[in-house]
């Protein structure tokens, strides 16, 4: 463990866990109180499990000092909206002129660092910046939930309890390594952390101390943020000499059975089928094979995509997100 004051053991008690006020929500007081009662028994089980996995008792006790039941998190988990936007609406909402301008500025301001990151991981700077922009608006929107509290609430009362319990144990391991203080481990209501929006398990596997300062800081250290993004996408299979894809034009009578990521065809064959670059895009790339993706089905925008598109989908399984990263990256340059 690097830096910081030594962790002192803390007795895990209901009184200590109740020290911080709960968020105001619409749930009734009786329902919240009943949930709290079992919640502390649940935390005692998490404590036993974490210690059995080799995490120091002092670390667990200090971390659980910041854990409280957050009914608001449960409401957010249960009320996630179904998709209501079309692909075009999503792109218009998330790829505003302001975000593109911010991305160009971020690329210019961090260019020397990005060049070093590219040499280390073979990921083009524009894609690193695009992922950073889509995940946290270039570090401006990272969430203000205490991650162990959010994860504990979801592990106890969420739809995917075992998943979030595993992520909670991973968060405790990060704290045991000394990379961040419990009160500074902030993120989204679902536990995604810092400027990369990594879940704790992703952090453990892919976050890097790029500048060699002795800890992996994806909350405040720009080098660690960009290095971690590049390391993760590289480990997922990124090809540093290829693009992601582009918007394509397809004939009105195009057979949609030829679309989908499970169908790969040589570029020349797509051209023979009538697929063309749109006027707003460059000629097709030098990649040997591609797939045709129709995010909104027949009649909507068409994308001819390469293997790097699949790699972005391993980061986030949303076709909308992957395309937005690609479009944002294409809009960035050093000018």
Coordinates of C-alpha atoms in Angstrom, one line a residue, residues 42-263:
X42 CA -25.8 -8.4 4.5
X43 CA -22.7 -6.1 5.1
X44 CA -21.5 -8.4 7.9
X45 CA -21.5 -11.2 5.4
X46 CA -19.6 -9.1 2.8
X47 CA -17.1 -8.4 5.5
X48 CA -16.5 -12.1 6.2
X49 CA -16.3 -12.9 2.5
X50 CA -13.8 -10.1 1.8
X51 CA -11.5 -11.1 4.7
X52 CA -11.7 -14.7 3.6
X53 CA -10.4 -13.6 0.2
X54 CA -7.3 -12.0 1.8
X55 CA -8.4 -8.3 2.1
X56 CA -7.2 -6.9 5.4
X57 CA -9.9 -6.4 8.1
X58 CA -8.8 -2.9 8.7
X59 CA -9.4 -2.0 5.0
X60 CA -12.9 -3.6 5.1
X61 CA -13.9 -1.8 8.3
X62 CA -12.7 1.6 7.0
X63 CA -14.4 1.1 3.7
X64 CA -17.7 0.0 5.3
X65 CA -17.7 3.2 7.4
X66 CA -18.7 5.0 4.1
X67 CA -21.4 2.4 3.2
X68 CA -25.0 3.1 3.7
X69 CA -28.2 1.9 2.1
X70 CA -29.1 4.2 -0.8
X71 CA -32.8 3.8 -1.8
X72 CA -32.3 6.3 -4.6
X73 CA -29.8 3.9 -6.3
X74 CA -32.4 1.1 -6.1
X75 CA -35.0 3.4 -7.8
X76 CA -32.5 4.2 -10.6
X77 CA -31.8 0.5 -11.1
X78 CA -35.5 -0.4 -11.3
X79 CA -36.5 2.5 -13.4
X80 CA -33.9 2.4 -16.2
X81 CA -35.8 3.6 -19.3
X82 CA -36.2 1.5 -22.3
X83 CA -34.6 2.8 -25.5
X84 CA -36.6 5.6 -26.8
X85 CA -34.2 7.3 -29.2
X86 CA -33.5 6.4 -32.7
X87 CA -29.9 6.1 -33.8
X88 CA -29.9 9.5 -35.5
X89 CA -31.4 11.1 -32.4
X90 CA -28.8 9.5 -30.2
X91 CA -25.9 10.7 -32.4
X92 CA -27.4 14.2 -32.4
X93 CA -27.8 14.2 -28.7
X94 CA -24.3 13.0 -27.8
X95 CA -22.2 14.3 -30.7
X96 CA -23.0 18.0 -30.3
X97 CA -20.8 20.6 -31.9
X98 CA -19.7 21.5 -28.4
X99 CA -18.5 17.9 -27.7
X100 CA -16.6 17.8 -30.9
X101 CA -14.9 21.1 -30.2
X102 CA -14.0 19.9 -26.7
X103 CA -12.6 16.7 -28.2
X104 CA -10.4 18.7 -30.6
X105 CA -9.2 20.8 -27.8
X106 CA -8.5 17.8 -25.6
X107 CA -6.5 16.2 -28.4
X108 CA -4.4 19.3 -28.9
X109 CA -3.8 19.9 -25.2
X110 CA -2.8 16.3 -24.5
X111 CA -0.9 15.5 -27.7
X112 CA 2.6 14.8 -26.2
X113 CA 1.0 12.5 -23.6
X114 CA -1.2 10.8 -26.2
X115 CA 1.8 10.1 -28.4
X116 CA 3.5 8.3 -25.6
X117 CA 0.4 6.3 -24.9
X118 CA 0.1 5.4 -28.5
X119 CA 3.6 4.1 -28.6
X120 CA 2.9 2.0 -25.5
X121 CA -0.4 0.5 -26.6
X122 CA -0.8 1.1 -30.4
X123 CA -4.1 2.9 -30.1
X124 CA -4.6 6.0 -32.1
X125 CA -5.0 9.2 -30.0
X126 CA -8.3 10.2 -31.6
X127 CA -9.9 7.0 -30.4
X128 CA -8.5 7.3 -26.9
X129 CA -9.9 10.9 -26.7
X130 CA -13.3 9.7 -28.2
X131 CA -13.7 7.0 -25.6
X132 CA -12.8 9.5 -22.8
X133 CA -15.3 12.0 -24.2
X134 CA -18.1 9.5 -24.4
X135 CA -17.5 8.0 -21.0
X136 CA -17.1 11.1 -18.9
X137 CA -17.2 14.2 -21.2
X138 CA -13.4 14.4 -21.0
X139 CA -13.4 14.0 -17.2
X140 CA -16.1 16.5 -16.4
X141 CA -18.9 14.1 -15.6
X142 CA -17.8 11.2 -13.4
X143 CA -20.5 10.7 -10.8
X144 CA -20.6 11.6 -7.1
X145 CA -21.7 8.4 -5.5
X146 CA -19.5 6.7 -3.0
X147 CA -18.8 3.5 -5.0
X148 CA -18.8 1.0 -2.2
X149 CA -22.2 2.3 -1.0
X150 CA -23.7 2.2 -4.4
X151 CA -22.4 -1.3 -5.1
X152 CA -23.5 -2.6 -1.7
X153 CA -27.0 -1.3 -2.2
X154 CA -27.2 -2.9 -5.6
X155 CA -25.7 -6.2 -4.4
X156 CA -28.3 -6.3 -1.6
X157 CA -31.4 -5.0 -3.3
X158 CA -30.7 -4.9 -7.1
X159 CA -31.7 -7.0 -10.0
X160 CA -28.2 -8.4 -10.4
X161 CA -27.1 -9.0 -6.9
X162 CA -24.3 -11.6 -7.4
X163 CA -22.7 -9.4 -10.1
X164 CA -22.6 -6.3 -7.9
X165 CA -21.5 -8.3 -4.8
X166 CA -18.5 -9.4 -6.9
X167 CA -17.8 -5.8 -7.9
X168 CA -18.1 -4.7 -4.3
X169 CA -15.4 -7.2 -3.3
X170 CA -13.3 -5.9 -6.2
X171 CA -13.7 -2.4 -4.9
X172 CA -12.5 -3.4 -1.5
X173 CA -9.5 -5.0 -3.0
X174 CA -8.7 -1.7 -4.8
X175 CA -8.9 0.1 -1.5
X176 CA -6.6 -2.6 0.1
X177 CA -4.1 -1.8 -2.6
X178 CA -4.1 1.8 -1.5
X179 CA -4.8 3.4 -4.9
X180 CA -7.6 5.5 -3.6
X181 CA -9.2 6.5 -0.3
X182 CA -12.7 5.1 0.5
X183 CA -14.3 8.6 0.6
X184 CA -12.6 9.5 -2.8
X185 CA -13.7 6.3 -4.6
X186 CA -16.5 8.1 -6.5
X187 CA -18.5 7.1 -9.6
X188 CA -21.9 6.6 -11.1
X189 CA -24.9 5.1 -9.3
X190 CA -24.0 1.8 -10.9
X191 CA -20.4 1.8 -9.6
X192 CA -18.6 2.9 -12.7
X193 CA -15.5 4.9 -11.5
X194 CA -13.6 7.9 -12.4
X195 CA -12.9 9.5 -15.8
X196 CA -12.7 6.1 -17.5
X197 CA -15.9 4.9 -15.9
X198 CA -14.4 1.5 -15.1
X199 CA -16.2 -1.0 -13.0
X200 CA -13.9 -2.2 -10.1
X201 CA -13.2 -5.5 -11.8
X202 CA -12.2 -3.7 -15.0
X203 CA -10.0 -1.4 -13.0
X204 CA -8.2 -4.3 -11.4
X205 CA -7.5 -5.9 -14.7
X206 CA -6.8 -2.9 -17.0
X207 CA -6.0 0.3 -15.1
X208 CA -2.4 1.4 -15.3
X209 CA 0.0 3.7 -13.4
X210 CA 1.2 5.2 -16.7
X211 CA 3.3 8.0 -15.1
X212 CA 4.9 5.7 -12.5
X213 CA 3.7 7.6 -9.5
X214 CA 3.0 4.4 -7.5
X215 CA -0.7 4.1 -7.8
X216 CA -3.4 3.9 -10.5
X217 CA -5.5 7.1 -10.3
X218 CA -8.3 7.2 -12.9
X219 CA -10.0 10.0 -10.9
X220 CA -7.4 12.8 -11.1
X221 CA -4.3 11.7 -13.0
X222 CA -4.6 12.5 -16.7
X223 CA -1.7 10.1 -17.6
X224 CA -3.3 7.2 -15.8
X225 CA -6.7 8.0 -17.3
X226 CA -5.6 8.0 -20.9
X227 CA -3.1 5.2 -20.4
X228 CA -5.8 3.0 -18.8
X229 CA -8.3 3.7 -21.6
X230 CA -5.7 2.7 -24.2
X231 CA -4.6 -0.4 -22.3
X232 CA -8.1 -1.6 -21.9
X233 CA -9.2 -1.2 -25.6
X234 CA -5.8 -2.6 -26.7
X235 CA -6.3 -5.7 -24.5
X236 CA -9.8 -6.1 -25.9
X237 CA -8.3 -6.5 -29.4
X238 CA -7.8 -3.1 -30.9
X239 CA -6.0 -2.9 -34.3
X240 CA -3.9 0.3 -34.2
X241 CA -3.5 0.5 -38.0
X242 CA -7.3 0.3 -38.8
X243 CA -10.4 2.4 -38.5
X244 CA -13.8 1.5 -37.1
X245 CA -16.1 1.9 -40.1
X246 CA -18.2 4.6 -41.7
X247 CA -21.7 5.6 -42.8
X248 CA -22.6 3.8 -46.0
X249 CA -25.4 4.1 -48.7
X250 CA -27.3 1.0 -49.6
X251 CA -29.8 0.5 -52.4
X252 CA -33.5 0.7 -51.5
X253 CA -34.1 -2.9 -52.4
X254 CA -31.1 -4.1 -50.4
X255 CA -31.7 -7.5 -48.8
X256 CA -31.4 -6.9 -45.0
X257 CA -30.5 -10.6 -44.5
X258 CA -27.0 -9.6 -45.6
X259 CA -26.7 -7.2 -42.6
X260 CA -25.5 -8.0 -39.1
X261 CA -22.1 -8.4 -37.4
X262 CA -22.2 -12.2 -38.0
X263 CA -21.8 -11.6 -41.7

